[in-house]
């Protein structure tokens, strides 16, 4: 039996091999390898695809978050609200600015930032140090941005969307990454839009803030060798940019393919004891992960692994229960419960309808 893996970036390479090989060769022969024509072209093309005024390519999605917050003036003494069921990167980037992360619980159904819980936090213990909120559009489903933007406006909070799992996700017809003044993307190889190395970007509607990010990513230089700001090196290289240009042309079709596979799972698994992904009205899911829930998560995962079906768990331990960020006094019941129950069934453009059928068969076999 062929292995079914949780992600397969090599399949995405093979599906576009001739174009990617040509792009790599073009860069190698150009003699220019960092911050050049390919990077500029990708920034323009990604901005056009997203429908936003500007994009600044950076080295990875973690740097993107840190540099965006830094550009917005977030730093030591400030607090930034986010969720604890995210990849560590969201939180380590906040900590890297010198600010302190503050965690809010998630909605039990969507497992996304609970805007009502945030409102309670802001109105009951209004802490003036809270300056920003980083909503994480988890698994491909976007947070309720209209409500969050309205709340943030009332409380004067900077909103910085973490779109690493939401390339193309929509709320009310508007893309994730276009709501606040700045937003960030990761192009890690397994994301819906992935490079074949590290890459990321800050996008935005505020040209002055984007300009700051552009300086920060390269030593604070506006003019070569003259630092206007204390920046650092977080550049996007030309090879990754050229590869991303190819992959961007296929992103909408790949997201449609993901949506078809999700539909196949939703229909086939509806009579099982699994809790299926909650779909929010007016929001378009891009299925970075197809996450089911069951109290028998570990047993189901082991059962599938025996059949060569490998599933991911995003995330097994919430941030506030991990050694580096441990906070025993904090309780986030919905977040904590989600972490014990979530299982990502394989879903990526490298799979066939038959692969999905095979996963469904084995899941049903597990429940008898
Ligand atoms: C992948 C990811 C990141 C980090 O991106 P890197 O490119 O790996 O640094 C940040 N936030 C979320 C939600 C992610 O999924």
PDB file of N, CA and C and ligand atoms in Angstrom, residues 60-63 65 86-87 89-90 136 138 162 164-165 186-188 191 198-199 315, ligand 1:
ATOM      1  N   UNK A  60      10.785  34.435   6.087  1.00  0.00           N
ATOM      2  CA  UNK A  60       9.869  33.369   6.533  1.00  0.00           C
ATOM      3  C   UNK A  60       8.664  34.018   7.222  1.00  0.00           C
ATOM      4  N   UNK A  61       7.706  33.189   7.575  1.00  0.00           N
ATOM      5  CA  UNK A  61       6.471  33.705   8.155  1.00  0.00           C
ATOM      6  C   UNK A  61       6.625  34.217   9.574  1.00  0.00           C
ATOM      7  N   UNK A  62       7.584  33.676  10.305  1.00  0.00           N
ATOM      8  CA  UNK A  62       7.826  34.125  11.678  1.00  0.00           C
ATOM      9  C   UNK A  62       8.412  35.535  11.675  1.00  0.00           C
ATOM     10  N   UNK A  63       9.430  35.742  10.839  1.00  0.00           N
ATOM     11  CA  UNK A  63      10.009  37.084  10.699  1.00  0.00           C
ATOM     12  C   UNK A  63       8.942  38.073  10.252  1.00  0.00           C
ATOM     13  N   UNK A  65       5.803  38.231  10.925  1.00  0.00           N
ATOM     14  CA  UNK A  65       4.996  38.685  12.068  1.00  0.00           C
ATOM     15  C   UNK A  65       5.799  39.659  12.930  1.00  0.00           C
ATOM     16  N   UNK A  86      -1.986  27.663  18.142  1.00  0.00           N
ATOM     17  CA  UNK A  86      -1.319  28.069  16.905  1.00  0.00           C
ATOM     18  C   UNK A  86       0.079  27.479  16.935  1.00  0.00           C
ATOM     19  N   UNK A  87       0.777  27.626  15.807  1.00  0.00           N
ATOM     20  CA  UNK A  87       2.169  27.186  15.798  1.00  0.00           C
ATOM     21  C   UNK A  87       2.956  28.155  16.696  1.00  0.00           C
ATOM     22  N   UNK A  89       5.410  29.746  16.304  1.00  0.00           N
ATOM     23  CA  UNK A  89       5.929  30.907  15.572  1.00  0.00           C
ATOM     24  C   UNK A  89       5.147  32.196  15.844  1.00  0.00           C
ATOM     25  N   UNK A  90       3.825  32.095  15.916  1.00  0.00           N
ATOM     26  CA  UNK A  90       3.014  33.293  16.142  1.00  0.00           C
ATOM     27  C   UNK A  90       3.450  33.965  17.439  1.00  0.00           C
ATOM     28  N   UNK A 136      -5.338  34.512  14.201  1.00  0.00           N
ATOM     29  CA  UNK A 136      -4.737  33.440  13.399  1.00  0.00           C
ATOM     30  C   UNK A 136      -5.865  32.756  12.631  1.00  0.00           C
ATOM     31  N   UNK A 138      -6.872  29.917  11.320  1.00  0.00           N
ATOM     32  CA  UNK A 138      -6.370  28.550  11.479  1.00  0.00           C
ATOM     33  C   UNK A 138      -6.983  27.562  10.492  1.00  0.00           C
ATOM     34  N   UNK A 162      -2.449  36.920  10.989  1.00  0.00           N
ATOM     35  CA  UNK A 162      -1.503  35.852  10.660  1.00  0.00           C
ATOM     36  C   UNK A 162      -2.204  34.939   9.644  1.00  0.00           C
ATOM     37  N   UNK A 164      -0.798  32.658   7.594  1.00  0.00           N
ATOM     38  CA  UNK A 164       0.080  31.567   7.156  1.00  0.00           C
ATOM     39  C   UNK A 164      -0.696  30.334   6.707  1.00  0.00           C
ATOM     40  N   UNK A 165      -1.947  30.195   7.188  1.00  0.00           N
ATOM     41  CA  UNK A 165      -2.757  29.028   6.811  1.00  0.00           C
ATOM     42  C   UNK A 165      -3.987  29.458   6.020  1.00  0.00           C
ATOM     43  N   UNK A 186       3.143  33.030   5.387  1.00  0.00           N
ATOM     44  CA  UNK A 186       4.301  32.137   5.322  1.00  0.00           C
ATOM     45  C   UNK A 186       4.190  31.357   4.023  1.00  0.00           C
ATOM     46  N   UNK A 187       5.342  31.103   3.392  1.00  0.00           N
ATOM     47  CA  UNK A 187       5.358  30.242   2.204  1.00  0.00           C
ATOM     48  C   UNK A 187       6.206  28.998   2.482  1.00  0.00           C
ATOM     49  N   UNK A 188       6.160  28.536   3.710  1.00  0.00           N
ATOM     50  CA  UNK A 188       6.800  27.263   4.074  1.00  0.00           C
ATOM     51  C   UNK A 188       6.294  26.198   3.085  1.00  0.00           C
ATOM     52  N   UNK A 191       2.583  24.927   3.085  1.00  0.00           N
ATOM     53  CA  UNK A 191       1.427  25.838   3.110  1.00  0.00           C
ATOM     54  C   UNK A 191       0.699  25.770   1.757  1.00  0.00           C
ATOM     55  N   UNK A 198      12.572  28.336   2.861  1.00  0.00           N
ATOM     56  CA  UNK A 198      11.822  29.286   3.684  1.00  0.00           C
ATOM     57  C   UNK A 198      11.497  30.550   2.900  1.00  0.00           C
ATOM     58  N   UNK A 199      10.324  31.096   3.159  1.00  0.00           N
ATOM     59  CA  UNK A 199       9.927  32.372   2.566  1.00  0.00           C
ATOM     60  C   UNK A 199       8.680  32.873   3.273  1.00  0.00           C
ATOM     61  N   UNK A 315      -2.826  21.523  17.152  1.00  0.00           N
ATOM     62  CA  UNK A 315      -1.521  21.351  17.763  1.00  0.00           C
ATOM     63  C   UNK A 315      -1.700  20.501  19.010  1.00  0.00           C
TER      64      UNK A 315
HETATM   65  C1  LIG B   1       3.634  28.246   9.366  1.00  0.00           C
HETATM   66  C2  LIG B   1       3.065  29.245  10.306  1.00  0.00           C
HETATM   67  C3  LIG B   1       3.818  30.328  10.791  1.00  0.00           C
HETATM   68  C4  LIG B   1       5.304  30.446  10.614  1.00  0.00           C
HETATM   69  O1  LIG B   1       5.766  30.475   9.347  1.00  0.00           O
HETATM   70  P1  LIG B   1       7.306  30.081   9.042  1.00  0.00           P
HETATM   71  O2  LIG B   1       7.436  30.426   7.597  1.00  0.00           O
HETATM   72  O3  LIG B   1       7.450  28.635   9.325  1.00  0.00           O
HETATM   73  O4  LIG B   1       8.175  30.916   9.898  1.00  0.00           O
HETATM   74  C5  LIG B   1       3.183  31.290  11.578  1.00  0.00           C
HETATM   75  N1  LIG B   1       1.889  31.173  11.886  1.00  0.00           N
HETATM   76  C6  LIG B   1       1.138  30.135  11.472  1.00  0.00           C
HETATM   77  C7  LIG B   1      -0.294  30.083  11.858  1.00  0.00           C
HETATM   78  C8  LIG B   1       1.699  29.132  10.676  1.00  0.00           C
HETATM   79  O5  LIG B   1       0.948  28.097  10.283  1.00  0.00           O
END
